[in-house]
Coordinates of N, CA and C in Angstrom, one line a residue:
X1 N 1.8 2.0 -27.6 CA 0.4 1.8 -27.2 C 0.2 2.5 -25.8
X2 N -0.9 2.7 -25.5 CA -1.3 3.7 -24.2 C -1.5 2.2 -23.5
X3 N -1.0 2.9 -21.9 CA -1.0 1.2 -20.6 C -2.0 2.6 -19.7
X4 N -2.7 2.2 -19.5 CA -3.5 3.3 -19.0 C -3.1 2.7 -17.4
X5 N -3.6 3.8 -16.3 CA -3.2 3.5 -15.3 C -3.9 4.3 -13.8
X6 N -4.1 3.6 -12.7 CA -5.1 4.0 -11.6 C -4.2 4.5 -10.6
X7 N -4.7 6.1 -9.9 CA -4.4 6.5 -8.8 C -5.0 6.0 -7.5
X8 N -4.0 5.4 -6.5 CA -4.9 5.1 -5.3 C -3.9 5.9 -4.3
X9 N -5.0 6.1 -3.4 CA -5.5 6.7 -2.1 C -4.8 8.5 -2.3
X10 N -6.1 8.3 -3.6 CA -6.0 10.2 -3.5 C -7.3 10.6 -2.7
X11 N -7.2 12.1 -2.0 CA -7.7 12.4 -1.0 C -9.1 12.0 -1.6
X12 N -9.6 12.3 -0.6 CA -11.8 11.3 -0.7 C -11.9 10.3 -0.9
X13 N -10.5 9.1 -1.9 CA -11.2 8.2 -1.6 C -10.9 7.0 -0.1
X14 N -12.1 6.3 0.1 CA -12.3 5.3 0.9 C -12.0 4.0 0.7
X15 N -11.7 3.3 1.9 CA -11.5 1.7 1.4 C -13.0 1.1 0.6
X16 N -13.8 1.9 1.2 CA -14.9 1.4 0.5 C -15.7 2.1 -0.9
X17 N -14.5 3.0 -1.3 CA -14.7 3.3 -2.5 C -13.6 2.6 -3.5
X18 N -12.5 1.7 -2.9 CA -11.8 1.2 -3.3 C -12.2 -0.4 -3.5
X19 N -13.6 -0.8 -2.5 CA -13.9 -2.2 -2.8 C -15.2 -2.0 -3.9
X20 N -15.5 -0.6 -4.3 CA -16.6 -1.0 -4.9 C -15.8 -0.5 -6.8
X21 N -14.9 0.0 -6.6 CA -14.2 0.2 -7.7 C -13.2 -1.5 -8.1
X22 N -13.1 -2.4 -7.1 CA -12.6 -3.3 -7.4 C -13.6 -4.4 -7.6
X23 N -14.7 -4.3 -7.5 CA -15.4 -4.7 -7.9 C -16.2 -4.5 -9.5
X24 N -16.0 -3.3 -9.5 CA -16.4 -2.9 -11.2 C -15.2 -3.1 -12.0
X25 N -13.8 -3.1 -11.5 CA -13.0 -3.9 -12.2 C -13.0 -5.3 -12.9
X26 N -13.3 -5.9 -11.7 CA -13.7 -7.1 -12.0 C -14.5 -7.1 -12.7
X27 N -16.3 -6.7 -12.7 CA -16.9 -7.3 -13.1 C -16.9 -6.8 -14.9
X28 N -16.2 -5.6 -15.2 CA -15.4 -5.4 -16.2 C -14.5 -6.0 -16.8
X29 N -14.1 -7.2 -15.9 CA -12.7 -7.4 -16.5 C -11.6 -6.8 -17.0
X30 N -11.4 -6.1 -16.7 CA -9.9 -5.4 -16.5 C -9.1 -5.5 -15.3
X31 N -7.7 -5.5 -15.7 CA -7.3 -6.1 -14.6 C -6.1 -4.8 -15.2
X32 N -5.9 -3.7 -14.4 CA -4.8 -2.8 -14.1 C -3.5 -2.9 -14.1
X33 N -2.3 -3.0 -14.8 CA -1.2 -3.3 -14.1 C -0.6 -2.1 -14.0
X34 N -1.0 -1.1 -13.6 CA 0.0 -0.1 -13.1 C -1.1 0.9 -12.2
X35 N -0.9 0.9 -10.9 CA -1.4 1.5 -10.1 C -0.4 2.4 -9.2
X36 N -0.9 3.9 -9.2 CA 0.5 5.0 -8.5 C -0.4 5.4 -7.0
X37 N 0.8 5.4 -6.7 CA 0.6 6.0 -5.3 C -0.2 7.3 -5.1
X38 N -1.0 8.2 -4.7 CA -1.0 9.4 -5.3 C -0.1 10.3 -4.2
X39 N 0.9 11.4 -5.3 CA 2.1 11.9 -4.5 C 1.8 13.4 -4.6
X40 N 1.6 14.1 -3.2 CA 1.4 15.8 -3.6 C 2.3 16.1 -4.4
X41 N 1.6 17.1 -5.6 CA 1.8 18.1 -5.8 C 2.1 19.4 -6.0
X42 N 2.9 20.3 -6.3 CA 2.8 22.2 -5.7 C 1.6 22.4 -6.9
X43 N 1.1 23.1 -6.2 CA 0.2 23.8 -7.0 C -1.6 23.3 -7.3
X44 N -1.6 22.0 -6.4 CA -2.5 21.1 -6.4 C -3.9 21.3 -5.7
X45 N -5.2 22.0 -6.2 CA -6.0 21.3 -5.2 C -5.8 20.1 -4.7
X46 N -5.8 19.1 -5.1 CA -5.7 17.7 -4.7 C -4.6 17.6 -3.4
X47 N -3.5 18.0 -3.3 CA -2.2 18.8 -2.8 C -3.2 19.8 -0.8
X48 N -3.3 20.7 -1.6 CA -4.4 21.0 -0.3 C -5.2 20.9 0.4
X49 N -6.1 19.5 -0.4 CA -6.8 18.9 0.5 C -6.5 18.2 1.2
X50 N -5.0 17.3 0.9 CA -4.0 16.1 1.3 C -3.4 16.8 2.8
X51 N -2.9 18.1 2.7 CA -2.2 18.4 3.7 C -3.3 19.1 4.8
X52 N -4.4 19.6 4.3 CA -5.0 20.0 5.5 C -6.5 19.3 6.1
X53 N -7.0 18.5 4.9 CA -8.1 17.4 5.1 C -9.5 17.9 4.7
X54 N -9.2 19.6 4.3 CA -10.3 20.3 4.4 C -10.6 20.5 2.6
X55 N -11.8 20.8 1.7 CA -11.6 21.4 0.2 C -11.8 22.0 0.4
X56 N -10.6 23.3 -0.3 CA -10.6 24.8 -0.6 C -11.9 25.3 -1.0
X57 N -12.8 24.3 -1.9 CA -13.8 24.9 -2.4 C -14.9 24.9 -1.9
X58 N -15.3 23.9 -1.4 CA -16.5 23.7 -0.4 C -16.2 24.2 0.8
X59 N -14.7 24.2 1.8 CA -15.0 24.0 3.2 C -15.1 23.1 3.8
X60 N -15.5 21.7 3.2 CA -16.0 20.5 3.9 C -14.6 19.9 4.3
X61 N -14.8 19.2 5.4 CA -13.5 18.0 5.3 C -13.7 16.4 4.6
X62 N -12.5 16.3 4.4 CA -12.6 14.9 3.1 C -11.7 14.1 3.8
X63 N -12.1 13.3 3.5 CA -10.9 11.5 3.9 C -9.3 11.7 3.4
X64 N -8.5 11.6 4.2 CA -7.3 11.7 3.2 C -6.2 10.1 3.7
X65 N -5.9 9.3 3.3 CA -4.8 8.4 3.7 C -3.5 9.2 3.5
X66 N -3.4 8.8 4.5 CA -1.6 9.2 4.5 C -0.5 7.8 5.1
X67 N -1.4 7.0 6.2 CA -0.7 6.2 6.8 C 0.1 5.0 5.6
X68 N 0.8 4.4 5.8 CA 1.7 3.6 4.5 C 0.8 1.9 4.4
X69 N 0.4 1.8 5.6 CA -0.7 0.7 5.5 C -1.9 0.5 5.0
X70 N -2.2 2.0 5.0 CA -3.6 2.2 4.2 C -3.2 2.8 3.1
X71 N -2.6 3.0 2.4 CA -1.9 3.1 1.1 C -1.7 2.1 0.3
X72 N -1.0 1.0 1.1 CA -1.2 -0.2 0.5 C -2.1 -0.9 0.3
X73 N -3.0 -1.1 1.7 CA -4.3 -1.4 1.3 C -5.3 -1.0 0.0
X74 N -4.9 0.6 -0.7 CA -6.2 0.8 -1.2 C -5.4 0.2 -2.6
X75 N -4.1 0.0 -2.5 CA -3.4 -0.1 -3.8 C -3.7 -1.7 -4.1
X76 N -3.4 -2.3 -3.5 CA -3.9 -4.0 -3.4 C -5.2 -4.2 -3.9
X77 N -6.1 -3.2 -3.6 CA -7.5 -3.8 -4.0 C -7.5 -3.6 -5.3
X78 N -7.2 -2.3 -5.9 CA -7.1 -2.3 -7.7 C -6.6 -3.2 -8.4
X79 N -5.5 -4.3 -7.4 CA -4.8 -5.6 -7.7 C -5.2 -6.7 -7.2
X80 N -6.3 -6.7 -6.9 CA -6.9 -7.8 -6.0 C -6.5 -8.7 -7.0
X81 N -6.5 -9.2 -8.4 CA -6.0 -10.3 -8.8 C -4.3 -10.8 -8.6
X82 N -3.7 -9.9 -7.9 CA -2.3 -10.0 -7.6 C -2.3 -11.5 -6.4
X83 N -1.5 -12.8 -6.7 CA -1.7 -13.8 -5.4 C -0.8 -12.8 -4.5
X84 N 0.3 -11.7 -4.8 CA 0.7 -11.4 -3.9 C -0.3 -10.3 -2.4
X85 N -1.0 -9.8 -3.0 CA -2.0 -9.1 -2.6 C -2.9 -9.6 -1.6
X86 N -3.3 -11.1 -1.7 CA -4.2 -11.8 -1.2 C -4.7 -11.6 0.2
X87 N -3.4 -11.5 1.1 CA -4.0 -11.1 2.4 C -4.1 -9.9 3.2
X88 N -3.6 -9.0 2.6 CA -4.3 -7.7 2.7 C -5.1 -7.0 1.7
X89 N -5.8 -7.7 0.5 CA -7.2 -7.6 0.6 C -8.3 -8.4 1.3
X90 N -7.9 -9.6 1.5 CA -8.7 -10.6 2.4 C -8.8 -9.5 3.7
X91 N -8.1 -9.3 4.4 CA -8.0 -8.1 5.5 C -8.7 -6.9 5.3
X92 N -8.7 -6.6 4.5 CA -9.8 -5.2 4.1 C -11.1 -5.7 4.0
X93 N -11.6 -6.6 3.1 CA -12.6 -7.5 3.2 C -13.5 -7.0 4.3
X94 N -12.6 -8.4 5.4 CA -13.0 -8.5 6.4 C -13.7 -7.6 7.3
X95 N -12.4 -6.6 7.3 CA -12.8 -5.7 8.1 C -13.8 -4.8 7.4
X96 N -14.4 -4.4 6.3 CA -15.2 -3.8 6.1 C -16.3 -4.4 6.2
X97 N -16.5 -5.6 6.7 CA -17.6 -6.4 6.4 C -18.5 -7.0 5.5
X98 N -17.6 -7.0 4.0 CA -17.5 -7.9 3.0 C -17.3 -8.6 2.2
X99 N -18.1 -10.0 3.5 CA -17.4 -11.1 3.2 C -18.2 -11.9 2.0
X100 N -19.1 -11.6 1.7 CA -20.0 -11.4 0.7 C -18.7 -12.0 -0.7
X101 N -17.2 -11.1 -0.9 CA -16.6 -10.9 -2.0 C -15.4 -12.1 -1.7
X102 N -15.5 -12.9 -0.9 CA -14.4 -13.8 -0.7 C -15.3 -15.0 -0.9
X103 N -14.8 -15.9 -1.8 CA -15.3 -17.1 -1.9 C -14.6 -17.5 -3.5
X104 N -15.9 -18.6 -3.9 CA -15.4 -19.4 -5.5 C -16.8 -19.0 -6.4
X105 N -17.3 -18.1 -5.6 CA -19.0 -17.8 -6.5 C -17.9 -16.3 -7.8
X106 N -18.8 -16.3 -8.7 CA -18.3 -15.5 -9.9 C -18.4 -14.1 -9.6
X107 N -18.7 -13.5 -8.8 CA -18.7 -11.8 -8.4 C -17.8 -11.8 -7.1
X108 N -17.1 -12.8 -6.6 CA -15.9 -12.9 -5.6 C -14.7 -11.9 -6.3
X109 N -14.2 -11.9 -5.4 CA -12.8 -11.1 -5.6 C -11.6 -11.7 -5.7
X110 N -11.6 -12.7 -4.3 CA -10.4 -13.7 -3.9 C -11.0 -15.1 -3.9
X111 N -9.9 -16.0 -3.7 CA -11.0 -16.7 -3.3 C -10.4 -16.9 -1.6
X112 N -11.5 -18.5 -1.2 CA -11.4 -18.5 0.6 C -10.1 -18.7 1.0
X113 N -9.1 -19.6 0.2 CA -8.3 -19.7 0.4 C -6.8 -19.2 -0.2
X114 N -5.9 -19.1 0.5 CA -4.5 -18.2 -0.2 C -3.9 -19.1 -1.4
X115 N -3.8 -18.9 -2.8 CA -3.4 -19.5 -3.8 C -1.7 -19.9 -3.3
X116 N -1.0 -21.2 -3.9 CA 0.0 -21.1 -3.4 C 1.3 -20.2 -3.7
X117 N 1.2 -19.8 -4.5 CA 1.8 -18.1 -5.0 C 1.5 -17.1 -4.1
X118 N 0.3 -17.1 -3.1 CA 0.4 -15.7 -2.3 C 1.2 -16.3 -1.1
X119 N 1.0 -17.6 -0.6 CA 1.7 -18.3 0.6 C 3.1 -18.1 0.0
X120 N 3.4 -18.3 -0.9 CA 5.0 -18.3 -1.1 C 5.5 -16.7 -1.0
X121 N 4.7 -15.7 -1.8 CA 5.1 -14.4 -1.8 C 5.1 -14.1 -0.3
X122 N 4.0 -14.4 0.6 CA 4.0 -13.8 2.1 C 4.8 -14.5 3.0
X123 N 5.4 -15.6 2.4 CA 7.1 -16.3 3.0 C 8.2 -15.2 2.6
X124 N 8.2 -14.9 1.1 CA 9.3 -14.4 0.7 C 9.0 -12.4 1.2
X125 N 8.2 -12.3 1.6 CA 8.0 -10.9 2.1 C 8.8 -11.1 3.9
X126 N 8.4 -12.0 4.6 CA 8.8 -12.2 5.4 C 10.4 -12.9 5.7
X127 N 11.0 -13.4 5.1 CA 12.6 -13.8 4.8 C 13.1 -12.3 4.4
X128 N 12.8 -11.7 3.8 CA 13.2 -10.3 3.4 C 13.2 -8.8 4.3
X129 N 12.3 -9.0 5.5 CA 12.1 -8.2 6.1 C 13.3 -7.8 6.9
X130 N 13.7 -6.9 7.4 CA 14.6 -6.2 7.7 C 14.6 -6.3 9.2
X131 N 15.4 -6.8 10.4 CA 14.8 -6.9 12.1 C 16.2 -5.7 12.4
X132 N 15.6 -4.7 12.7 CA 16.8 -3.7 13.4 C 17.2 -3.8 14.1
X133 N 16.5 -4.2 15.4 CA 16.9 -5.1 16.7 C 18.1 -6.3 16.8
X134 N 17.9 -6.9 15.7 CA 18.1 -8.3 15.5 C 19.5 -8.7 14.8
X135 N 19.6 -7.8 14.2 CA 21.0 -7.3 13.3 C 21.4 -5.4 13.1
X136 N 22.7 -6.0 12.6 CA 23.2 -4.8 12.5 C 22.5 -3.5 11.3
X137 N 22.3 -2.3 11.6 CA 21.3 -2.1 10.5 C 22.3 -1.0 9.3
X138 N 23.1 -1.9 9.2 CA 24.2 -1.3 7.9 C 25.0 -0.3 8.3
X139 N 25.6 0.4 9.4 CA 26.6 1.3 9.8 C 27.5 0.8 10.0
X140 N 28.8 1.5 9.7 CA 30.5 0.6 9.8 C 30.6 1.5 11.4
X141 N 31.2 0.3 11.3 CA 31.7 0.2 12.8 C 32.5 1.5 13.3
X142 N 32.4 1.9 14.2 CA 33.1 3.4 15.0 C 34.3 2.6 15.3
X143 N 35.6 3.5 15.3 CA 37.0 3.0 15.9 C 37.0 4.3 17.3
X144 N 36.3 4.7 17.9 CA 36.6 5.2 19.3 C 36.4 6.6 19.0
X145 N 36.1 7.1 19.8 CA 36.1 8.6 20.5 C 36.9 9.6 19.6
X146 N 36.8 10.6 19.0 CA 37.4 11.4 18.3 C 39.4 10.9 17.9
X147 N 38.7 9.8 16.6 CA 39.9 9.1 15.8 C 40.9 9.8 15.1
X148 N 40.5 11.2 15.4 CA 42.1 11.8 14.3 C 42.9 12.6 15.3
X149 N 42.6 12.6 16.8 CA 43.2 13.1 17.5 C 44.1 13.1 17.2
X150 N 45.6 13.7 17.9 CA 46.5 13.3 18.6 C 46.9 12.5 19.3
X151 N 47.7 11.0 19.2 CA 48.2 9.8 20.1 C 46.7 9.1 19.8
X152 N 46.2 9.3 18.8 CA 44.9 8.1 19.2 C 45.6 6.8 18.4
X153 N 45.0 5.3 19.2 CA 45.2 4.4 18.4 C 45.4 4.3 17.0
X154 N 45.7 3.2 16.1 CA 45.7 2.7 15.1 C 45.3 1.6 15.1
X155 N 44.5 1.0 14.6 CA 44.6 -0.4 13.8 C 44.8 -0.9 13.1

């Protein structure tokens, strides 16, 4: 069977073409389960407008995400039914200035509060996170200064 499936944050689109696309999701009912990153390609318009911000064909300049925050962002909102999702779509929301789509009314997105499945996933995102500072960040330990010398130690 075909799992049909949505590109986010290919060049032009906006967070706010990603909340009004998550909104006709919704109000379609469909709910996505496979959403791709979008990844240049060779040979791509899509590809040249990503690396230089400009369309080959127009000339105009277009919106491109590249940063990995706004990637996520635009990806979460095609999953806005994800509880793991919940606070960075709540955060996009916000900041776009609609709050209009957070509540318990039936054209909402989220609701006001974090379901206890996104509290638990944004625990278990945070136990998991990696502190490089804080620990060692997976290198084996050095035994000294050029170790196959001549007369060098042993351990």
């Amino acid at each position: 069977y075909l799992v049909p499936y949505f590109i986010a944050s290919h060049p032009g689109s906006r967070v706010e073409d990603m909340i009004e696309l998550a909104v006709f999701l919704k109000t379609h009912g469909y709910r996505p389960r496979q959403v791709q990153d979008f990844i240049p390609a060779p040979m791509d318009i899509a590809t040249c407008i990503y690396h230089t911000g400009i369309d080959p064909l127009t000339m105009t300049p277009v919106d491109t995400v590249k940063k990995l925050r706004d990637r996520q962002t635009q990806r979460a909102l095609m999953q806005f039914f994800e509880p793991r999702n919940w606070f960075v779509v709540h955060k996009a929301l916000v900041d776009a200035g609609r709050r209009d789509l957070i509540g318990s009314a039936k054209h909402c997105l989220i609701p006001a509060t974090p379901s206890p499945e996104a509290l638990a996933a944004k625990r278990q995102e945070a136990t998991e996170a990696t502190h490089v500072h804080a620990e060692d960040a997976g290198t084996e330990p050095t035994i000294g200064y050029r170790p196959g010398r001549k007369g060098a130690r042993r351990r």
